Amino acid sequence: MRKIHTFLYLGAVLLFFIPFYPCLYFFTKDPKKYFNQIVFCRKWISLFATTLVGIRFHVEYEDEENMDWSVPYVICPNHTSILDITALTYLCPQPFSFMGKVELLKNPVTGIFFRSIDIAVDRKSKISSFKAYKKADETLKEGKSLVIFPEGKIDDEYPPRMHEFKSGSFRLAIDNKVKILPVVIKDVWRILWDDGMKYGSRPGVVHIKILKPIDTETLTQEEFDELQRYVYDKMRTHWLQSNSI
């Protein structure tokens, strides 16, 4: 039954992608001009699909009163599921770009976004990594938020654990004096792990916790190791508390 649910979910994504496609085709001809419209389409394709198959999202804040969505962030979530993308589109009310693996360009749905508003990176290529970093830097300088999964990928371990973070998101935040926004997606792997092909999926509620933004205004690049460790330790603590693994 879980495998059937996964195929229903993937079918639902295509079901809603197809009617949006003509608009996306037009908008992606000039992604800078229609950035917000492309983000809007992505959000509702993903949310319509998850809603249809009974997947919901619940967001809580560590400090909701001081959360300011009018400023850009480098958003750093943990990564265990393809549903993490939908979780981010659900919780973030502002336009943003994802940075993700180059393989997403080959997917008929994600490819249209990674060829226009998102940033694809081949971590095995220094040239690709450099170009992706420069594009991410430009995105932040334009006042847009950027989502980077600091673990870099979904690992093969099941049940999953939180892996050590890579440095890119923290360097970008310090370079641009942009706040880091740690996001703990607590239990999505129980609903759909990775792409769902191995263990399937099921309806349920994905619980997300947005931690306090971390100011980088006074930090230097020499301090990024400390920042990286602090964010990792804080997110891992919340992850372990919610999953008991």
mmCIF file of C-alpha atoms in Angstrom:
data_model
loop_
_atom_site.group_PDB
_atom_site.id
_atom_site.type_symbol
_atom_site.label_atom_id
_atom_site.label_comp_id
_atom_site.label_asym_id
_atom_site.label_seq_id
_atom_site.Cartn_x
_atom_site.Cartn_y
_atom_site.Cartn_z
ATOM 1 C CA MET A 1 0.000 0.000 0.000
ATOM 2 C CA ARG A 2 2.868 2.393 0.758
ATOM 3 C CA LYS A 3 4.299 1.912 -2.741
ATOM 4 C CA ILE A 4 0.875 2.590 -4.246
ATOM 5 C CA HIS A 5 0.663 5.793 -2.229
ATOM 6 C CA THR A 6 4.060 6.917 -3.593
ATOM 7 C CA PHE A 7 2.901 6.424 -7.167
ATOM 8 C CA LEU A 8 -0.318 8.282 -6.374
ATOM 9 C CA TYR A 9 1.747 11.167 -5.003
ATOM 10 C CA LEU A 10 4.030 11.307 -8.044
ATOM 11 C CA GLY A 11 0.980 11.116 -10.286
ATOM 12 C CA ALA A 12 -0.601 13.995 -8.364
ATOM 13 C CA VAL A 13 2.511 16.124 -8.948
ATOM 14 C CA LEU A 14 2.212 15.526 -12.695
ATOM 15 C CA LEU A 15 -1.555 16.071 -12.561
ATOM 16 C CA PHE A 16 -1.093 19.608 -11.256
ATOM 17 C CA PHE A 17 2.125 20.343 -13.142
ATOM 18 C CA ILE A 18 0.475 19.856 -16.545
ATOM 19 C CA PRO A 19 -2.127 22.678 -16.255
ATOM 20 C CA PHE A 20 0.518 25.003 -14.809
ATOM 21 C CA TYR A 21 2.993 24.209 -17.571
ATOM 22 C CA PRO A 22 1.810 26.763 -20.183
ATOM 23 C CA CYS A 23 2.201 29.569 -17.623
ATOM 24 C CA LEU A 24 5.578 28.237 -16.513
ATOM 25 C CA TYR A 25 6.751 27.965 -20.120
ATOM 26 C CA PHE A 26 5.931 31.645 -20.620
ATOM 27 C CA PHE A 27 7.338 32.829 -17.282
ATOM 28 C CA THR A 28 10.626 30.948 -17.624
ATOM 29 C CA LYS A 29 11.409 32.802 -20.847
ATOM 30 C CA ASP A 30 12.253 35.758 -18.571
ATOM 31 C CA PRO A 31 12.848 34.330 -15.082
ATOM 32 C CA LYS A 32 14.149 37.582 -13.584
ATOM 33 C CA LYS A 33 10.975 39.425 -14.566
ATOM 34 C CA TYR A 34 8.625 36.603 -13.556
ATOM 35 C CA PHE A 35 10.554 35.215 -10.590
ATOM 36 C CA ASN A 36 7.639 35.637 -8.157
ATOM 37 C CA GLN A 37 5.173 34.031 -10.568
ATOM 38 C CA ILE A 38 7.422 30.971 -11.035
ATOM 39 C CA VAL A 39 7.736 30.611 -7.256
ATOM 40 C CA PHE A 40 3.939 30.867 -6.967
ATOM 41 C CA CYS A 41 3.446 28.050 -9.495
ATOM 42 C CA ARG A 42 6.001 25.826 -7.769
ATOM 43 C CA LYS A 43 4.355 26.341 -4.411
ATOM 44 C CA TRP A 44 0.858 25.434 -5.494
ATOM 45 C CA ILE A 45 1.822 22.494 -7.688
ATOM 46 C CA SER A 46 3.571 20.903 -4.719
ATOM 47 C CA LEU A 47 0.925 21.780 -2.140
ATOM 48 C CA PHE A 48 -2.017 20.664 -4.293
ATOM 49 C CA ALA A 49 -0.251 17.324 -4.873
ATOM 50 C CA THR A 50 0.504 16.648 -1.200
ATOM 51 C CA THR A 51 -2.978 17.707 -0.119
ATOM 52 C CA LEU A 52 -4.561 15.337 -2.625
ATOM 53 C CA VAL A 53 -2.727 12.345 -1.148
ATOM 54 C CA GLY A 54 -3.310 13.297 2.475
ATOM 55 C CA ILE A 55 0.038 14.832 3.436
ATOM 56 C CA ARG A 56 -0.135 17.949 5.611
ATOM 57 C CA PHE A 57 2.419 20.301 7.171
ATOM 58 C CA HIS A 58 2.548 21.808 10.641
ATOM 59 C CA VAL A 59 4.984 24.635 11.436
ATOM 60 C CA GLU A 60 6.114 25.860 14.837
ATOM 61 C CA TYR A 61 8.546 28.627 15.689
ATOM 62 C CA GLU A 62 11.207 28.863 18.353
ATOM 63 C CA ASP A 63 10.618 32.644 18.419
ATOM 64 C CA GLU A 64 7.656 33.590 16.223
ATOM 65 C CA GLU A 65 7.321 37.137 17.592
ATOM 66 C CA ASN A 66 10.753 38.146 16.292
ATOM 67 C CA MET A 67 10.510 36.331 12.956
ATOM 68 C CA ASP A 68 10.748 38.836 10.092
ATOM 69 C CA TRP A 69 9.897 37.422 6.660
ATOM 70 C CA SER A 70 10.548 40.777 4.957
ATOM 71 C CA VAL A 71 14.327 40.214 4.965
ATOM 72 C CA PRO A 72 16.328 37.614 3.034
ATOM 73 C CA TYR A 73 17.776 34.534 4.718
ATOM 74 C CA VAL A 74 20.092 31.689 3.971
ATOM 75 C CA ILE A 75 17.655 28.939 4.933
ATOM 76 C CA CYS A 76 19.333 25.755 6.178
ATOM 77 C CA PRO A 77 17.056 22.693 6.535
ATOM 78 C CA ASN A 78 18.013 19.083 7.184
ATOM 79 C CA HIS A 79 17.327 16.733 4.292
ATOM 80 C CA THR A 80 15.764 13.248 4.344
ATOM 81 C CA SER A 81 12.981 13.366 1.720
ATOM 82 C CA ILE A 82 11.893 14.840 -1.592
ATOM 83 C CA LEU A 83 9.015 16.269 0.445
ATOM 84 C CA ASP A 84 11.497 18.668 2.045
ATOM 85 C CA ILE A 85 11.085 20.871 -1.045
ATOM 86 C CA THR A 86 7.334 21.108 -0.481
ATOM 87 C CA ALA A 87 7.876 21.722 3.226
ATOM 88 C CA LEU A 88 10.013 24.765 2.392
ATOM 89 C CA THR A 89 7.523 26.129 -0.133
ATOM 90 C CA TYR A 90 4.813 25.742 2.522
ATOM 91 C CA LEU A 91 6.593 27.549 5.346
ATOM 92 C CA CYS A 92 8.340 30.344 3.439
ATOM 93 C CA PRO A 93 6.018 33.224 2.386
ATOM 94 C CA GLN A 94 8.719 35.063 0.434
ATOM 95 C CA PRO A 95 10.211 34.236 -2.987
ATOM 96 C CA PHE A 96 13.367 32.141 -2.774
ATOM 97 C CA SER A 97 15.695 29.915 -4.760
ATOM 98 C CA PHE A 98 16.853 26.397 -4.008
ATOM 99 C CA MET A 99 20.408 25.196 -4.481
ATOM 100 C CA GLY A 100 20.352 21.501 -5.346
ATOM 101 C CA LYS A 101 22.127 18.659 -7.099
ATOM 102 C CA VAL A 102 22.626 18.868 -10.858
ATOM 103 C CA GLU A 103 20.590 15.664 -11.387
ATOM 104 C CA LEU A 104 17.430 17.678 -10.689
ATOM 105 C CA LEU A 105 17.857 19.275 -14.123
ATOM 106 C CA LYS A 106 16.905 15.931 -15.681
ATOM 107 C CA ASN A 107 13.589 15.672 -13.848
ATOM 108 C CA PRO A 108 10.694 16.979 -16.018
ATOM 109 C CA VAL A 109 9.146 18.845 -13.068
ATOM 110 C CA THR A 110 12.117 20.134 -11.072
ATOM 111 C CA GLY A 111 14.131 20.752 -14.245
ATOM 112 C CA ILE A 112 12.012 23.715 -15.320
ATOM 113 C CA PHE A 113 12.705 25.437 -11.996
ATOM 114 C CA PHE A 114 16.425 24.607 -11.901
ATOM 115 C CA ARG A 115 16.838 26.010 -15.398
ATOM 116 C CA SER A 116 15.214 29.287 -14.374
ATOM 117 C CA ILE A 117 15.093 30.356 -10.700
ATOM 118 C CA ASP A 118 16.971 27.623 -8.832
ATOM 119 C CA ILE A 119 20.684 26.811 -8.781
ATOM 120 C CA ALA A 120 22.017 23.416 -9.857
ATOM 121 C CA VAL A 121 25.437 22.299 -8.652
ATOM 122 C CA ASP A 122 27.622 19.328 -9.486
ATOM 123 C CA ARG A 123 29.604 18.911 -6.271
ATOM 124 C CA LYS A 124 32.141 16.729 -8.072
ATOM 125 C CA SER A 125 33.110 19.648 -10.320
ATOM 126 C CA LYS A 126 35.056 22.604 -8.901
ATOM 127 C CA ILE A 127 33.963 24.755 -11.852
ATOM 128 C CA SER A 128 30.279 23.911 -11.327
ATOM 129 C CA SER A 129 30.598 24.552 -7.589
ATOM 130 C CA PHE A 130 32.248 27.936 -8.236
ATOM 131 C CA LYS A 131 29.564 28.980 -10.741
ATOM 132 C CA ALA A 132 26.789 27.877 -8.379
ATOM 133 C CA TYR A 133 28.373 29.817 -5.509
ATOM 134 C CA LYS A 134 28.548 32.980 -7.648
ATOM 135 C CA LYS A 135 24.927 32.615 -8.716
ATOM 136 C CA ALA A 136 23.874 32.057 -5.094
ATOM 137 C CA ASP A 137 25.827 35.159 -4.087
ATOM 138 C CA GLU A 138 23.994 37.176 -6.766
ATOM 139 C CA THR A 139 20.627 35.838 -5.561
ATOM 140 C CA LEU A 140 21.287 37.068 -2.023
ATOM 141 C CA LYS A 141 22.547 40.430 -3.272
ATOM 142 C CA GLU A 142 19.228 40.818 -5.130
ATOM 143 C CA GLY A 143 17.472 40.552 -1.760
ATOM 144 C CA LYS A 144 16.063 37.046 -2.286
ATOM 145 C CA SER A 145 16.332 34.183 0.167
ATOM 146 C CA LEU A 146 18.256 31.047 -0.650
ATOM 147 C CA VAL A 147 17.579 27.484 0.519
ATOM 148 C CA ILE A 148 20.636 25.262 0.850
ATOM 149 C CA PHE A 149 20.493 21.798 2.394
ATOM 150 C CA PRO A 150 23.797 21.923 4.315
ATOM 151 C CA GLU A 151 24.131 18.121 4.460
ATOM 152 C CA GLY A 152 24.454 18.247 0.675
ATOM 153 C CA LYS A 153 22.344 15.180 -0.090
ATOM 154 C CA ILE A 154 20.003 12.527 1.261
ATOM 155 C CA ASP A 155 22.195 9.711 2.503
ATOM 156 C CA ASP A 156 21.547 5.983 2.067
ATOM 157 C CA GLU A 157 21.120 5.234 5.776
ATOM 158 C CA TYR A 158 17.706 4.238 7.101
ATOM 159 C CA PRO A 159 16.608 5.323 9.630
ATOM 160 C CA PRO A 160 18.406 8.532 8.652
ATOM 161 C CA ARG A 161 20.709 10.606 10.807
ATOM 162 C CA MET A 162 21.831 14.192 10.499
ATOM 163 C CA HIS A 163 25.195 14.344 8.740
ATOM 164 C CA GLU A 164 27.951 16.918 9.098
ATOM 165 C CA PHE A 165 27.248 20.183 7.305
ATOM 166 C CA LYS A 166 29.140 21.536 4.324
ATOM 167 C CA SER A 167 30.482 25.071 4.473
ATOM 168 C CA GLY A 168 28.876 26.825 1.470
ATOM 169 C CA SER A 169 25.718 28.151 3.112
ATOM 170 C CA PHE A 170 27.652 29.627 6.034
ATOM 171 C CA ARG A 171 30.260 31.298 3.840
ATOM 172 C CA LEU A 172 27.495 32.841 1.725
ATOM 173 C CA ALA A 173 25.657 34.127 4.792
ATOM 174 C CA ILE A 174 28.780 35.737 6.255
ATOM 175 C CA ASP A 175 29.872 37.201 2.900
ATOM 176 C CA ASN A 176 26.487 38.865 2.428
ATOM 177 C CA LYS A 177 25.766 39.651 6.101
ATOM 178 C CA VAL A 178 22.511 37.692 5.752
ATOM 179 C CA LYS A 179 20.953 35.821 8.662
ATOM 180 C CA ILE A 180 21.031 32.027 8.799
ATOM 181 C CA LEU A 181 17.582 30.496 9.306
ATOM 182 C CA PRO A 182 17.878 26.931 10.653
ATOM 183 C CA VAL A 183 14.868 24.729 9.867
ATOM 184 C CA VAL A 184 14.360 21.267 11.373
ATOM 185 C CA ILE A 185 12.043 19.063 9.306
ATOM 186 C CA LYS A 186 11.384 16.570 12.053
ATOM 187 C CA ASP A 187 9.610 13.465 10.847
ATOM 188 C CA VAL A 188 9.038 13.662 7.111
ATOM 189 C CA TRP A 189 11.190 10.551 6.584
ATOM 190 C CA ARG A 190 8.545 8.499 8.395
ATOM 191 C CA ILE A 191 6.017 9.580 5.752
ATOM 192 C CA LEU A 192 8.257 9.470 2.681
ATOM 193 C CA TRP A 193 11.977 8.739 2.912
ATOM 194 C CA ASP A 194 14.217 9.840 0.044
ATOM 195 C CA ASP A 195 12.188 9.462 -3.178
ATOM 196 C CA GLY A 196 9.821 6.834 -1.749
ATOM 197 C CA MET A 197 10.935 4.125 -4.149
ATOM 198 C CA LYS A 198 12.355 1.829 -1.451
ATOM 199 C CA TYR A 199 9.888 2.069 1.436
ATOM 200 C CA GLY A 200 6.943 3.848 -0.132
ATOM 201 C CA SER A 201 4.962 6.607 1.569
ATOM 202 C CA ARG A 202 1.749 7.243 3.478
ATOM 203 C CA PRO A 203 -0.594 10.085 4.443
ATOM 204 C CA GLY A 204 0.361 12.032 7.551
ATOM 205 C CA VAL A 205 1.510 15.302 9.085
ATOM 206 C CA VAL A 206 5.030 16.638 8.588
ATOM 207 C CA HIS A 207 6.200 18.619 11.613
ATOM 208 C CA ILE A 208 8.589 21.509 10.996
ATOM 209 C CA LYS A 209 10.359 23.741 13.506
ATOM 210 C CA ILE A 210 11.811 27.106 12.523
ATOM 211 C CA LEU A 211 14.618 28.019 14.897
ATOM 212 C CA LYS A 212 15.724 31.536 15.767
ATOM 213 C CA PRO A 213 17.502 33.337 12.925
ATOM 214 C CA ILE A 214 21.235 33.728 13.527
ATOM 215 C CA ASP A 215 22.762 37.122 12.801
ATOM 216 C CA THR A 216 26.011 37.135 10.789
ATOM 217 C CA GLU A 217 26.446 40.908 10.661
ATOM 218 C CA THR A 218 29.547 40.971 12.883
ATOM 219 C CA LEU A 219 31.017 37.616 11.843
ATOM 220 C CA THR A 220 34.070 37.139 9.648
ATOM 221 C CA GLN A 221 35.042 34.239 7.405
ATOM 222 C CA GLU A 222 37.499 33.127 10.085
ATOM 223 C CA GLU A 223 34.492 32.422 12.318
ATOM 224 C CA PHE A 224 32.484 30.328 9.878
ATOM 225 C CA ASP A 225 33.685 27.024 11.392
ATOM 226 C CA GLU A 226 32.258 28.054 14.745
ATOM 227 C CA LEU A 227 28.992 29.168 13.129
ATOM 228 C CA GLN A 228 28.723 25.912 11.184
ATOM 229 C CA ARG A 229 29.250 23.808 14.315
ATOM 230 C CA TYR A 230 26.780 25.886 16.341
ATOM 231 C CA VAL A 231 24.001 25.525 13.754
ATOM 232 C CA TYR A 232 24.669 21.803 13.329
ATOM 233 C CA ASP A 233 24.611 21.114 17.075
ATOM 234 C CA LYS A 234 21.423 23.107 17.604
ATOM 235 C CA MET A 235 19.555 21.489 14.710
ATOM 236 C CA ARG A 236 20.773 18.015 15.634
ATOM 237 C CA THR A 237 19.533 18.458 19.200
ATOM 238 C CA HIS A 238 16.013 19.261 17.961
ATOM 239 C CA TRP A 239 16.215 16.424 15.409
ATOM 240 C CA LEU A 240 17.163 13.851 18.031
ATOM 241 C CA GLN A 241 14.494 15.062 20.437
ATOM 242 C CA SER A 242 11.806 14.632 17.823
ATOM 243 C CA ASN A 243 12.955 11.282 16.421
ATOM 244 C CA SER A 244 14.605 9.491 19.356
ATOM 245 C CA ILE A 245 17.188 7.866 17.093
#
